Coordinates of C-alpha atoms (C1' of nucleotides) in Angstrom, one line a residue:
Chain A
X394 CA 80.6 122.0 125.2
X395 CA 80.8 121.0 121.8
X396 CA 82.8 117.9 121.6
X397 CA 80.1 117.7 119.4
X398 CA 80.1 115.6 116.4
X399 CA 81.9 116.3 112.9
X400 CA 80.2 118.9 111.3
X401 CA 79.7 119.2 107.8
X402 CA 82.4 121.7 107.2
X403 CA 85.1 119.7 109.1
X404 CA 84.0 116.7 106.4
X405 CA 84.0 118.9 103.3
X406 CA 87.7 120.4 104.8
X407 CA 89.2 117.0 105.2
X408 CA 87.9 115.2 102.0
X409 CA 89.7 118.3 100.3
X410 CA 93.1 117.9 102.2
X411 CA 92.8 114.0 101.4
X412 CA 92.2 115.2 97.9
X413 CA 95.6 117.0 97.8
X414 CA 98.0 114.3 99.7
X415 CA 96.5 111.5 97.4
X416 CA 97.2 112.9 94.4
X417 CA 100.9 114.5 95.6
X418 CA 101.5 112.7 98.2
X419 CA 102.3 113.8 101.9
X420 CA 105.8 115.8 101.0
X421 CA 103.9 117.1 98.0
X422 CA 101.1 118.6 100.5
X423 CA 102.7 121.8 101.3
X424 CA 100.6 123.7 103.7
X425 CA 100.1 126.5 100.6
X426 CA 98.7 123.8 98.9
X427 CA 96.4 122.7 101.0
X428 CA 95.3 126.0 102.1
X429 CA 94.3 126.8 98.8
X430 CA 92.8 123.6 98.2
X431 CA 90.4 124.1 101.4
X432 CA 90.4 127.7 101.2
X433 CA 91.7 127.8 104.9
X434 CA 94.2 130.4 105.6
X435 CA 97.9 128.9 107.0
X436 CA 96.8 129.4 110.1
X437 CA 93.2 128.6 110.4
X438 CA 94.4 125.1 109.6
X439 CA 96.9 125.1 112.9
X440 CA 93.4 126.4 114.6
X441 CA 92.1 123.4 113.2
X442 CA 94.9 120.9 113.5
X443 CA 97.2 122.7 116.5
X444 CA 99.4 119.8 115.9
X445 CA 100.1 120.7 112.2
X446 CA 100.6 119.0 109.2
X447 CA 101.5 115.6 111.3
X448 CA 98.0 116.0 112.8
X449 CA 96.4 117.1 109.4
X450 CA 98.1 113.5 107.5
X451 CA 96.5 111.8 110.9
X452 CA 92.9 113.1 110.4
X453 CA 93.2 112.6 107.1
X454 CA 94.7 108.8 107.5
X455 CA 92.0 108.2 110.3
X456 CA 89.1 109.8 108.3
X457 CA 89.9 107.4 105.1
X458 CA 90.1 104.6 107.2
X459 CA 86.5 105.5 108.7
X460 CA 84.7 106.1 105.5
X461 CA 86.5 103.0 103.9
X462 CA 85.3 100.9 106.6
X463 CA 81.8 101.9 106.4
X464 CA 81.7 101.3 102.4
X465 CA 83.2 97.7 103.7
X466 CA 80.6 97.1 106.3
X467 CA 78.5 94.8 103.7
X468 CA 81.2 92.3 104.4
X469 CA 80.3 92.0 107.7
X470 CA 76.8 91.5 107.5
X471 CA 74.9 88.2 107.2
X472 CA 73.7 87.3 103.9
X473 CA 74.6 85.6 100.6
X474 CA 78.8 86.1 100.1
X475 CA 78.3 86.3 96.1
X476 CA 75.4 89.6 96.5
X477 CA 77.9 91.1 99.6
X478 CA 81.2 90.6 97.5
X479 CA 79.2 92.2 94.6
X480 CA 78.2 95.3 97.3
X481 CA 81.4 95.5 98.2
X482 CA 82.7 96.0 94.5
X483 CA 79.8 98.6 94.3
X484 CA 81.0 100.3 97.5
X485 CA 84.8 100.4 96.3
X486 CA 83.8 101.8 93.0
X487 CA 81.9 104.7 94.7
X488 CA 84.4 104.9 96.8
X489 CA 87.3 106.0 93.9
X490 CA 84.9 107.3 91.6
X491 CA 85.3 104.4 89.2
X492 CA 89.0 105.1 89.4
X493 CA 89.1 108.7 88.5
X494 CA 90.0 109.5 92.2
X495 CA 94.0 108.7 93.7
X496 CA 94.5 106.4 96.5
X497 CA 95.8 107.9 99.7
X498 CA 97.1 104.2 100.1
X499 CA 99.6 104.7 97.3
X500 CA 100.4 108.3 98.5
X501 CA 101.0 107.2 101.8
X502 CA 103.4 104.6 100.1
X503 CA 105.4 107.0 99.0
X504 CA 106.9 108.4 102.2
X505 CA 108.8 107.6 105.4
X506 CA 108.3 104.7 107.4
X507 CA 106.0 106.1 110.2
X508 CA 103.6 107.2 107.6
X509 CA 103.8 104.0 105.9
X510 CA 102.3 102.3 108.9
X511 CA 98.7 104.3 108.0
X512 CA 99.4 102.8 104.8
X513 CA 99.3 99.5 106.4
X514 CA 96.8 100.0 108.4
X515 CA 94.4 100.6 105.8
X516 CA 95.7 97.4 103.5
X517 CA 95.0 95.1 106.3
X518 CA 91.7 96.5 107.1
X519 CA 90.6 96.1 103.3
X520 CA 91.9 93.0 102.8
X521 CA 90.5 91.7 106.4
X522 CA 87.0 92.7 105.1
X523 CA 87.7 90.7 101.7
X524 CA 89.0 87.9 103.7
X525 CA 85.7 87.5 105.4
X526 CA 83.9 87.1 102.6
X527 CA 86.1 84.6 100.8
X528 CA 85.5 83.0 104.2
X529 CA 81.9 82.8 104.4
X530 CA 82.5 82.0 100.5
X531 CA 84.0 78.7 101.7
X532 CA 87.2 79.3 101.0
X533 CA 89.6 78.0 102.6
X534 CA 91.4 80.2 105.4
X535 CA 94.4 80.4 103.9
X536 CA 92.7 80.5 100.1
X537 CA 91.0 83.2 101.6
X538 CA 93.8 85.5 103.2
X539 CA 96.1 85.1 99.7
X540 CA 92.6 85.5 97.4
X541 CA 92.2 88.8 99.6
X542 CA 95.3 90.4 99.8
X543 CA 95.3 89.5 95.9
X544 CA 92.3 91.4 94.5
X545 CA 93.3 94.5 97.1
X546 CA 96.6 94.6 95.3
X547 CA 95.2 94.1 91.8
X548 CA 92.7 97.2 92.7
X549 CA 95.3 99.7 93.7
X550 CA 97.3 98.3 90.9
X551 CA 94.8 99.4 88.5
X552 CA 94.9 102.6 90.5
X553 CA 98.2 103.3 89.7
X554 CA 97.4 103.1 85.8
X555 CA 94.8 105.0 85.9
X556 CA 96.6 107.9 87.8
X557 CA 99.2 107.8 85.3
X558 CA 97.5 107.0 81.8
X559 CA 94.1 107.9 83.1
X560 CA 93.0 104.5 81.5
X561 CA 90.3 103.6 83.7
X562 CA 89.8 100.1 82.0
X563 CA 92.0 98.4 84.4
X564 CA 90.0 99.1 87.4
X565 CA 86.5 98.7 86.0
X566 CA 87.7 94.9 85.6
X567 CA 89.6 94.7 88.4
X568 CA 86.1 95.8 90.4
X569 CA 83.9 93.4 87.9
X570 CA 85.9 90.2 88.4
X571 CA 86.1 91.1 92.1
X572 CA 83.2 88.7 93.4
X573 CA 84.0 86.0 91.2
X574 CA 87.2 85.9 92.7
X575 CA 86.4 85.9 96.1
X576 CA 83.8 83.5 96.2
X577 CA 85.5 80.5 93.8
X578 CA 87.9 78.2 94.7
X579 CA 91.1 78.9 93.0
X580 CA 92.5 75.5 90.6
X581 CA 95.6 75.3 91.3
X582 CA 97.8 74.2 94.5
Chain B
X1419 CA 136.7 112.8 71.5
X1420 CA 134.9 111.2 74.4
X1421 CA 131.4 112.8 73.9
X1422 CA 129.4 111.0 76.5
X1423 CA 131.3 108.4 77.7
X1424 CA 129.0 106.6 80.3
X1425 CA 131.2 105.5 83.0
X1426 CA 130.0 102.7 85.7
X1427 CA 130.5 105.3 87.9
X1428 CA 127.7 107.1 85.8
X1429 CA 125.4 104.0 86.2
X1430 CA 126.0 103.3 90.0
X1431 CA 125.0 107.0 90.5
X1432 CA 122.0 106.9 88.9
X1433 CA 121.3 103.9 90.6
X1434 CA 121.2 105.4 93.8
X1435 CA 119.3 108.4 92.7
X1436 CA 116.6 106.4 91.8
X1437 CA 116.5 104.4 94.7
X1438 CA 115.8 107.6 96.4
X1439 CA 113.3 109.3 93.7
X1440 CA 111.1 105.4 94.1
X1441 CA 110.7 105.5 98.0
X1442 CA 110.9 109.0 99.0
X1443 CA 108.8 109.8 95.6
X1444 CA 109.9 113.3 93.6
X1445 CA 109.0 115.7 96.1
X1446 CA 110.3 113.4 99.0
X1447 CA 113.8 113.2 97.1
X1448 CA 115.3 116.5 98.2
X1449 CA 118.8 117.7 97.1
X1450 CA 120.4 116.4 100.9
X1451 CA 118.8 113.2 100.6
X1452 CA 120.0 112.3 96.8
X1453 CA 123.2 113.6 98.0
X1454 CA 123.5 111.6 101.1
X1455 CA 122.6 108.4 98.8
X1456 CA 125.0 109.4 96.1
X1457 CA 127.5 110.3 98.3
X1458 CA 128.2 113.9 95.4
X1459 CA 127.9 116.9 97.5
X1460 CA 124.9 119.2 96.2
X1461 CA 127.5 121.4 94.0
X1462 CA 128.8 118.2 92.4
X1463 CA 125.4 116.8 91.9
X1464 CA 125.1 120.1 89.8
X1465 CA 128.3 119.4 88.1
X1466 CA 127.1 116.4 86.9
X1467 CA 123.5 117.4 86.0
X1468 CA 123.5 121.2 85.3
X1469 CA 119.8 121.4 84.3
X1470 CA 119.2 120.4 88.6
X1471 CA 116.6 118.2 89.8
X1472 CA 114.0 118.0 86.7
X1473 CA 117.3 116.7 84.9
X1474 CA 118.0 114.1 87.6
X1475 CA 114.4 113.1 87.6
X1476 CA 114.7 113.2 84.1
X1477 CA 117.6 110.9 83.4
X1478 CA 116.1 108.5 86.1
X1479 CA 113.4 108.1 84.1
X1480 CA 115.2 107.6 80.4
X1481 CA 117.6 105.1 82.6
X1482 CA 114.7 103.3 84.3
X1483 CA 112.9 103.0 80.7
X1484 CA 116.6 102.0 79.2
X1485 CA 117.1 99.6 81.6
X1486 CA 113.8 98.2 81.9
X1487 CA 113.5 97.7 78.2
X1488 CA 116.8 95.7 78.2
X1489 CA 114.8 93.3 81.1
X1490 CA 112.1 92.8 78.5
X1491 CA 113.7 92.2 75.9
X1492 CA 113.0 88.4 75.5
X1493 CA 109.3 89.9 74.6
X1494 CA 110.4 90.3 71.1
X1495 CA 112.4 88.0 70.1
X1496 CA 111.4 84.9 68.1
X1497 CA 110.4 81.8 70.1
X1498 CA 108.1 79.9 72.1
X1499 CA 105.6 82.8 73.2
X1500 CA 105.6 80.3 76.9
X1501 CA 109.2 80.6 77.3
X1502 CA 109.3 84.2 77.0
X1503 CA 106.6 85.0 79.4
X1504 CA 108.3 83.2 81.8
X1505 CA 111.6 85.0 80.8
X1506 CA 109.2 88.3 81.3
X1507 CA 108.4 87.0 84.6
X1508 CA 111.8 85.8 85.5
X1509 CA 113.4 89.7 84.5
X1510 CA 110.5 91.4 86.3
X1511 CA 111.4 89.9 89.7
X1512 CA 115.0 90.4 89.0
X1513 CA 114.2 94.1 88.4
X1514 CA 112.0 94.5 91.1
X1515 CA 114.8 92.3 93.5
X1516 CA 111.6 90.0 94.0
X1517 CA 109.4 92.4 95.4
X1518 CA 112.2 94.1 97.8
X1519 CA 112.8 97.6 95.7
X1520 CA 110.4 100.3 95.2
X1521 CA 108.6 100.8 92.0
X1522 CA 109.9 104.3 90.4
X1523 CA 106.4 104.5 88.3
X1524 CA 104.4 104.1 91.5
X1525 CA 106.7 107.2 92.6
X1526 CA 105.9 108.9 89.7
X1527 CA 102.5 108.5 89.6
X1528 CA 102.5 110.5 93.2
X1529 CA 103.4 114.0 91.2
X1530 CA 102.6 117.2 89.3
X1531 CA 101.6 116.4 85.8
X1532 CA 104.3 116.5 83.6
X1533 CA 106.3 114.2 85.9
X1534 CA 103.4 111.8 85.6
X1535 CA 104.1 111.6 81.9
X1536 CA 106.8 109.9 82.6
X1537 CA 105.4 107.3 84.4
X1538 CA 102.8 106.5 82.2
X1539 CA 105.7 106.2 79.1
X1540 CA 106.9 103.8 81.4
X1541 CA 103.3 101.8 81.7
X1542 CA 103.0 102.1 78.2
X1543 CA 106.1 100.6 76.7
X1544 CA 106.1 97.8 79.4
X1545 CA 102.7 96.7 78.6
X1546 CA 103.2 96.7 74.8
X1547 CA 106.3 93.7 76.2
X1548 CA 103.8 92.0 77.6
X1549 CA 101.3 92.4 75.1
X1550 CA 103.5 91.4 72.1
X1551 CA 103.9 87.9 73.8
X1552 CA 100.2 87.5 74.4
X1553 CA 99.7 88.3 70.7
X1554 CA 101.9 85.4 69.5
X1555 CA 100.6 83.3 71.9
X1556 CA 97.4 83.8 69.7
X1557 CA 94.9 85.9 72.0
X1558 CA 93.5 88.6 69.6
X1559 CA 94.2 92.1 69.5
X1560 CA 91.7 93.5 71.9
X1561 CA 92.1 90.6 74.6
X1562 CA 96.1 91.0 74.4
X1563 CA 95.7 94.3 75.2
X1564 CA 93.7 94.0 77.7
X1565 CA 95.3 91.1 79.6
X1566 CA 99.1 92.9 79.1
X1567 CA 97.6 96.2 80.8
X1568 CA 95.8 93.9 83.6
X1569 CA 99.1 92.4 84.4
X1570 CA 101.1 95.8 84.7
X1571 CA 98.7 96.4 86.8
X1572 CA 98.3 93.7 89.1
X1573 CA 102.5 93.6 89.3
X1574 CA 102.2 97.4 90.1
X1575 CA 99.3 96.5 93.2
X1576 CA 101.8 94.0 94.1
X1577 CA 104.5 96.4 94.6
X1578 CA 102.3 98.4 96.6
X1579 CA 101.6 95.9 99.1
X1580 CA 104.7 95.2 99.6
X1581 CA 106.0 98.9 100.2
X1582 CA 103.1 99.2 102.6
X1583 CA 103.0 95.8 104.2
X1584 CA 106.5 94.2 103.3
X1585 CA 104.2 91.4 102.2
X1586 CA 105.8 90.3 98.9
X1587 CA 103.3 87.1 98.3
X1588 CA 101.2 89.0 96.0
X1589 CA 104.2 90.0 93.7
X1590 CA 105.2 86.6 93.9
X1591 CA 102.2 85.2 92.9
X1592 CA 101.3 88.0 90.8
X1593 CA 104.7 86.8 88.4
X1594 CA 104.1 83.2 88.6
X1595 CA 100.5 83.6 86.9
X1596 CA 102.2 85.9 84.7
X1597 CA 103.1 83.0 82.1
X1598 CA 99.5 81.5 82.0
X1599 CA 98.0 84.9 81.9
X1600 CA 99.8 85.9 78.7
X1601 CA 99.4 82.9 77.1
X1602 CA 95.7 81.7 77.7
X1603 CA 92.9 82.7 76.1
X1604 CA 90.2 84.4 78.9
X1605 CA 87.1 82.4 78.9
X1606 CA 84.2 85.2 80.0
X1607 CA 83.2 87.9 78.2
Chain C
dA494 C1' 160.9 117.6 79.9
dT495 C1' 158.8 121.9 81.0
dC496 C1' 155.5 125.3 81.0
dA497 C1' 151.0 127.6 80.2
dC498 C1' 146.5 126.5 79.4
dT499 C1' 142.2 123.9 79.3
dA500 C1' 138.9 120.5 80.9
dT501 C1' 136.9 117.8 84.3
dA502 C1' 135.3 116.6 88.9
dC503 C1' 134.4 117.9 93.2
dC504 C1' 133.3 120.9 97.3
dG505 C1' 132.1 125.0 100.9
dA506 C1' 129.4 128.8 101.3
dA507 C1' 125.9 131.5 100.3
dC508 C1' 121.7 133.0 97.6
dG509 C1' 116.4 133.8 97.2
dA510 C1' 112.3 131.2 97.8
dT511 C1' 109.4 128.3 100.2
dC512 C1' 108.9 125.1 103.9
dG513 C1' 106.3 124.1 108.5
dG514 C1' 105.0 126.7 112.4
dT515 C1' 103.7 130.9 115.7
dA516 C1' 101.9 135.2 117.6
dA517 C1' 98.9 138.8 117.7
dA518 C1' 95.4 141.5 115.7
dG519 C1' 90.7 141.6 113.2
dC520 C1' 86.1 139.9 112.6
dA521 C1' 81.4 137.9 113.5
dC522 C1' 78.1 136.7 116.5
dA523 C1' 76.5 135.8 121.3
Chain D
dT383 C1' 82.0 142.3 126.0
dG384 C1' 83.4 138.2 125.4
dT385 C1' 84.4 134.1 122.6
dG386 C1' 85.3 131.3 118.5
dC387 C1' 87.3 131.6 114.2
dT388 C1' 90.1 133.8 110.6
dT389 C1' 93.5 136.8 109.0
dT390 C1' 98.0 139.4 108.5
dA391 C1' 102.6 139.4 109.7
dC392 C1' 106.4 137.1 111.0
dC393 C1' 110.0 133.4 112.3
dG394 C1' 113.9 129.8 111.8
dA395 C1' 114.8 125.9 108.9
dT396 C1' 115.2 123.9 104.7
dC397 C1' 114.4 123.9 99.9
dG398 C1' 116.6 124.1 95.0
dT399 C1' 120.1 126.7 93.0
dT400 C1' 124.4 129.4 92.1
dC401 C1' 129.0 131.0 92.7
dG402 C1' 133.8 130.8 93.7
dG403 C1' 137.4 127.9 94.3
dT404 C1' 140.6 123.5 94.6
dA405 C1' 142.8 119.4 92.8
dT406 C1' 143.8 116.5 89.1
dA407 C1' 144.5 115.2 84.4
dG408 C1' 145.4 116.1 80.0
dT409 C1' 147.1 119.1 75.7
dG410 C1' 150.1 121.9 72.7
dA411 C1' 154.1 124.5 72.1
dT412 C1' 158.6 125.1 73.2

DNA sequence: ATCACTATACCGAACGATCGGTAAAGCACA
DNA sequence: TGTGCTTTACCGATCGTTCGGTATAGTGAT
């Protein structure tokens, strides 16, 4: 009977097994590893995911896209495009922890093709929500696709530094200069 | 008499190592796969680097940071600080076969710690490139700093979206505002 | 020039450890 | 006593690594 819905324990489990492929990406998330880091047994996790670690990066890939989405639903609402591109900067900054946290977009990166398509996936959903923004911004529609897939790429940019020198700097400006940039018409041609 | 004689045979391997340590990321880059790439059998890959993988990663690394230096060279010589942003630029794409190859930081940063190190040596010294040529293009101190680190960063997103994606606009675009970026003063606080 | 020896480069086969994955037994609660 | 979940124990495959061996190219002494 219970199809029921996600329980709190099955959220906990797979922000903890997100935790592990982000920072070491999906060849570096040995099932030991993310035992340990959900305190499931081997096994308990193939009760969890019968289909294994494939169906453990899926959840995980599905589960990111979910939550991302709903941090992005401001961009979708009605309302003034300046205050939603400055919720959405608010909701991406939660959303990494101010940059302490690694992107399971760049981990995913990192792999074989099939994976790469969650990857993808994700990118396109971002910069989709961006996009509308820059839309309703008045942008232009193809000012507003290159302004989007621009300030997604100059975010997980600034991920990458701060996973390696742990310099956050990069992505608190990146986040700050976020709604000026989608709701201003770029210069140049 | 021939200490270290670095053969071009020597280069072209280590060439295709890295090829396979940037996509597949260090854990992704297992013995067959580096072998297949190099076309050395396992033993002779030992032969050639008796310390094993963390050697191979190892000169990867010094080799990336060699060669990368060589690319960003023109940041230090004497000169118009506008012509050698755009020779920055012009080696960046060239390195990065316009957006095409994988980024071996990015790799990097998808790792155990001390591999991570690595990456970030590699941040660091290319954003001190860049930030030499903002700081004779007069932008003080602090804003040089800042606006070199931004730029690693938004080339580095780049090269994310394009792994993910194949999109190469944004490292496109992201090298042709390179110039102005390094050589303009910002205008907000 | 020949021979014994060394150095270099490569490869096949195997090692122990760990990988992802499976089966069956143990446990908690109805 | 079932039934859902966890655990111990185990499996074949692959991991990084090592060993033994082959082929070639010097090198020094004769």
């Amino acid at each position: 009977m219970s199809v029921r819905p996600v329980s709190i324990s099955d959220r906990n489990l797979l922000a903890s097994l997100g935790a592990v492929v982000s920072r070491f990406g999906v060849e570096g998330a040995s099932l030991a590893r993310l035992s340990q880091a959900s305190g499931l047994k081997k096994a308990s996790l193939y009760h969890r995911f019968p289909g294994g670690k494939d169906e453990i990066v899926d959840a995980i890939v599905d589960d990111t896209e979910a939550r991302f989405a709903k941090a992005m639903s401001s961009a979708y609402v009605e309302g003034d495009p300046a205050a939603r591109a400055e919720a959405l900067a608010a909701g991406i900054g939660e959303y990494y922890a101010q940059g302490a946290d690694s992107c399971l977009i760049i981990a995913l990166s990192v792999s074989g093709d099939e994976i790469r398509e969650g990857a993808a996936r994700c990118v396109t959903g971002w910069s989709s929500a961006l996009e509308n923004v820059a839309l309703d911004a008045g942008l232009t529609p193809d000012q507003a696709r290159i302004t989007a897939i621009d300030a997604v790429a100059a975010i997980e940019g600034a991920l990458v530094i701060s996973a390696t020198t742990g310099d956050t700097g990069p992505f608190e400006r990146a986040l700050a200069s976020l709604p000026r940039r989608l709701t201003t018409v770029p210069e140049s041609a």
